[in-house]
Amino acid sequence: MNAKTSKRLNMKERYRIMTRDLGWEPSYQRYEDIFPQESFEGIKIVDWDQWEDPFRLTMDNYWKFQAEKERKLYAIFDAVSQNNGQMKISDPRYLNAVKLFITAVTPLEYNAYKGYARVGRQFGGVGARIACQMQSIDELRHTQTQIHAMSHYNKYFGGMHDFPHMFDRVWYLSVPKSFFEDASTAGPFEFLTAISFSFEYVLTNLLFLPFMSGAAYNGDMNTVTFGFSAQSDEARHMTLGLEIIKFILEQHEDNVPIVQQWLDKWLWRGYRLLSIVGMMMDYMLPNKVMSWAEAWTLYYEEAGGALFKELERYGIRPPKYADQTVIGKDHVSHQAWFIFYQYGHATAFNTWIPTAKEMDWLSEKYPDTFDRLYRPRFELLAEKAAKGERFYNNTLPQLCQVCQIPLAITEPDDDTLLSHRDTVHDGERYHFCSDGCRDIFHHEPEKYVQAWLPVHQILQGNCGGADMAKVIGDYYRIEMGEDNLDFEGSAEQRRWAAWKQAV
Amino acid sequence: MSRVFIALQDNENARFIVEAISEDNPGAEVKHSPAMIRVEADDRLTIRRETVEEKLGRDWDTQELQVDMISIGGNVDEDDDSFTLYWNT
Amino acid sequence: MSVRANYANYQGPVRDRVENFHGNQLVYVMWERHLLFCAPLTFLADPAMSFEAFLAEVLTPALAPHPESEALDFAEAQWRLDGEAFEPRGEASLADNGIGHKSQLRLITPRLSDLADAAI
């Protein structure tokens, strides 16, 4: 130990004084009145002092490091806007991934901010409360920096103008929205298991790392910079997520089956949600970094594998249906893009058929599936488009009651048959995309019967009537011919060509 | 055996941190991808403050890692002198 | 199982009750192994409508974009209703055929073209 560090309090002492010592024992109110949500989920906490924050981050250092991150980030935003950064992207098709990001992901950051602010209030342990407070502030920072980063593109491109409005209404955005609202309406411990552990620890790498590397590869300096800046917070959140799970499991053996059921549920929900990211990586990045299947292998099978091996000691097994995700990795990105392609009149971004070169890349990355199943589909669609019959599906799809994704994913053991499950509950029939989603429904049917399924809402007349053009234009605020339809012939393509000519 | 990893932004700081990691963890594997450097090792990886300070030529607080780090895999143990990632298995 | 809620007898509203569809009901149709349609289709239909009218007026136009739609002959097709083998009576109503609100029909056709190789 050299003289420099011994002059002041060391990290452990500082953490103890500035965190734990801020808590106090209630004297004139009952504990359960102060923390009314701490016990109803069945989780038993014996000793909150066992809670560990391995980073031992205190509020003073938190502000110091966050301020430094912000200074670096905003210097780059300024540089990008002062140097016509929008013209440096690889291909205007790339921007569609950013449009999807701001409409689907940025509102989740805002929901995370609200979620941590809420649950942080509900824990008796001061360590947990401080950690949730910091994470809540982080998530608000992510929301703000993402909006700032993308506001530059919003000056030049369509599809980003009404993202919070769209998040609450547009059919495919009900997938991320319902995912997060499911977590936010759960109890505080389930919320942490869902978001801190399952999403942040196990799945967030799949959202930020390959996608942000992809942004770097496609000349989008704003996105890569906010992405990595956000991810520097995520690394802390991930560590917290792992500590939370270990803490809950160590507190009482009765917690183990409850946590296991949450892990089964939230890994499956997260996997389904990330189909959209798979599609962004495989289809929306003109310059590609890695395939979705490769990312899944690296970040879920390998990194997640190590994690679940670690959790075995607590009596936790790998999530149910994990084997189905391994089969699905060769299919979901193609199936997801195919949904958006055929409902591309109702999307706030452009869609397209992959170029010949892109299809060759997909063949190479998906040797068992692409040429057999997906290339023929795209070739047929290209043929139709060349004849002036670009395929838009004008009939609404059947949705899963839980994940709300169209039933477009095939059976794990039969990739030419759409996967479908159903059940009758209280005389009413419900449909699902998979065993995973049906299990989730069966566990809490009283919750999922109220799902706001966009297709059913349209057909009940709750989205502006029976005229789909009105639903898309007035209710969703997707401007026909400006924000949606095929990239070929789009306003975006015309503008880009004009700018490039002017240079 | 399980792999631990740390991913850092590919920037001026990270170059020296990665150099320090490689020196202190002979088995560590360094992988470059656009804008990002990933370092992996079997079961355990330690970043030592003294080595990083030597490489950077200035004082360095282990918590500064938070500015450049973008992801990790493994349990974390951090104090004033080092930052360690490990699996118990 | 049932939900573990913060108060007793939690029950969310059943949002898609048939009463909410103004006299109509929902019918889903999956044309098996015809994946040009990314997912089964959702239709709003009058339960008093005959099955043959449903085929002619509702399903046929929806399937028209498929290259095999011209070769499709409903007389040669097999059906399943909510997971069970099903022999529809053309002149009978959807309701009398046992096709309830949110029932799923599966249409199974013999091989109609080479598109079947890729389940298009």
Coordinates of C-alpha atoms in Angstrom, one line a residue, chain A residues 1-2 4-5 8-12 14 54-58 61 64-66 68-69 72 201 205 209 212-213 216-217 224 227-229 231-236 238-239 242-243 246 289 298-299 303 305-307 309-310 313-314, chain B residues 1-5 7-13 31 33-38 40 43 49-50 53 58-83 85-89:
Chain A
M1 CA 0.0 0.0 0.0
N2 CA 1.6 3.3 -1.0
K4 CA -1.2 8.1 -1.6
T5 CA -4.1 5.7 -0.9
R8 CA -7.8 9.1 2.8
L9 CA -10.5 6.6 3.6
N10 CA -10.3 3.5 1.5
M11 CA -13.0 2.5 -0.8
K12 CA -14.7 0.1 1.6
R14 CA -16.0 5.3 2.3
P54 CA -18.9 -4.7 -5.5
F55 CA -18.2 -1.3 -7.1
R56 CA -18.7 0.4 -3.8
L57 CA -19.8 3.4 -5.6
T58 CA -20.7 6.4 -3.5
N61 CA -17.9 9.5 -7.1
K64 CA -17.8 12.8 -10.7
F65 CA -17.6 9.8 -13.2
Q66 CA -21.0 10.5 -14.8
E68 CA -16.9 13.0 -17.1
K69 CA -18.9 10.6 -19.3
K72 CA -16.9 13.3 -23.5
Y201 CA -27.0 -9.1 -17.1
N205 CA -24.9 -7.2 -24.3
L209 CA -22.4 -4.4 -28.1
M212 CA -23.1 -0.3 -31.4
S213 CA -20.1 -1.9 -33.0
A216 CA -19.4 2.3 -35.7
Y217 CA -19.0 0.2 -38.8
V224 CA -21.9 4.4 -31.1
G227 CA -24.4 3.5 -26.9
F228 CA -21.0 2.9 -25.3
S229 CA -21.5 5.7 -22.8
Q231 CA -23.1 0.7 -21.7
S232 CA -20.5 2.0 -19.3
D233 CA -23.4 2.4 -16.9
E234 CA -24.8 -1.0 -18.0
A235 CA -21.6 -2.7 -16.9
R236 CA -22.3 -1.5 -13.4
M238 CA -25.0 -6.0 -14.8
T239 CA -22.8 -6.5 -11.8
L242 CA -25.8 -10.6 -10.6
E243 CA -25.3 -9.5 -7.0
K246 CA -27.1 -14.1 -5.5
V289 CA -20.2 -6.9 -37.9
L298 CA -21.1 -15.5 -27.9
Y299 CA -23.3 -13.6 -25.5
A303 CA -21.4 -15.9 -21.4
G305 CA -23.5 -20.6 -19.9
A306 CA -20.8 -19.5 -17.5
L307 CA -23.3 -17.5 -15.5
K309 CA -23.0 -22.7 -14.1
E310 CA -22.1 -20.3 -11.4
R313 CA -24.6 -23.8 -6.4
Y314 CA -27.8 -22.0 -5.4
Chain B
M1 CA -13.7 -23.7 -16.4
S2 CA -15.6 -20.6 -17.5
R3 CA -14.5 -17.5 -19.3
V4 CA -14.6 -14.1 -17.7
F5 CA -14.4 -11.0 -19.9
A7 CA -15.1 -5.1 -23.0
L8 CA -13.6 -1.6 -23.2
Q9 CA -14.1 1.3 -25.6
D10 CA -11.3 1.4 -28.1
N11 CA -9.8 4.7 -26.9
E12 CA -6.5 6.2 -25.6
N13 CA -7.0 5.0 -22.0
K31 CA -10.0 -9.4 -29.3
S33 CA -13.8 -5.3 -33.1
P34 CA -15.0 -2.0 -34.4
A35 CA -14.8 0.6 -31.6
M36 CA -14.4 -2.0 -28.9
I37 CA -11.7 -4.2 -27.3
R38 CA -12.7 -7.4 -25.5
E40 CA -11.1 -12.8 -22.1
D43 CA -12.0 -18.1 -14.6
R49 CA -3.7 -0.2 -10.4
E50 CA 0.0 0.0 -10.2
E53 CA -0.4 3.7 -13.6
R58 CA -0.1 9.0 -14.2
D59 CA -2.3 8.3 -11.2
W60 CA -5.2 6.1 -11.9
D61 CA -8.2 5.3 -9.6
T62 CA -9.6 1.8 -10.2
Q63 CA -13.1 3.4 -10.3
E64 CA -12.0 5.3 -13.4
L65 CA -12.5 2.0 -15.2
Q66 CA -16.2 2.9 -15.1
V67 CA -15.7 5.5 -17.8
D68 CA -14.2 3.2 -20.4
M69 CA -15.7 -0.1 -19.5
I70 CA -18.7 -1.2 -21.7
S71 CA -19.4 -4.8 -20.5
I72 CA -18.2 -7.5 -18.2
G73 CA -18.8 -11.2 -17.5
G74 CA -18.1 -12.6 -14.1
N75 CA -18.3 -11.7 -10.4
V76 CA -16.6 -8.4 -9.5
D77 CA -14.2 -7.7 -6.7
E78 CA -12.9 -4.2 -6.5
D79 CA -10.8 -2.2 -4.0
D80 CA -8.3 0.6 -4.2
D81 CA -5.5 -1.5 -5.7
S82 CA -7.2 -3.8 -8.1
F83 CA -10.3 -4.8 -10.0
L85 CA -13.4 -10.6 -12.4
Y86 CA -13.9 -14.2 -11.5
W87 CA -16.2 -17.3 -11.6
N88 CA -16.4 -19.6 -8.6
T89 CA -16.8 -22.7 -10.7

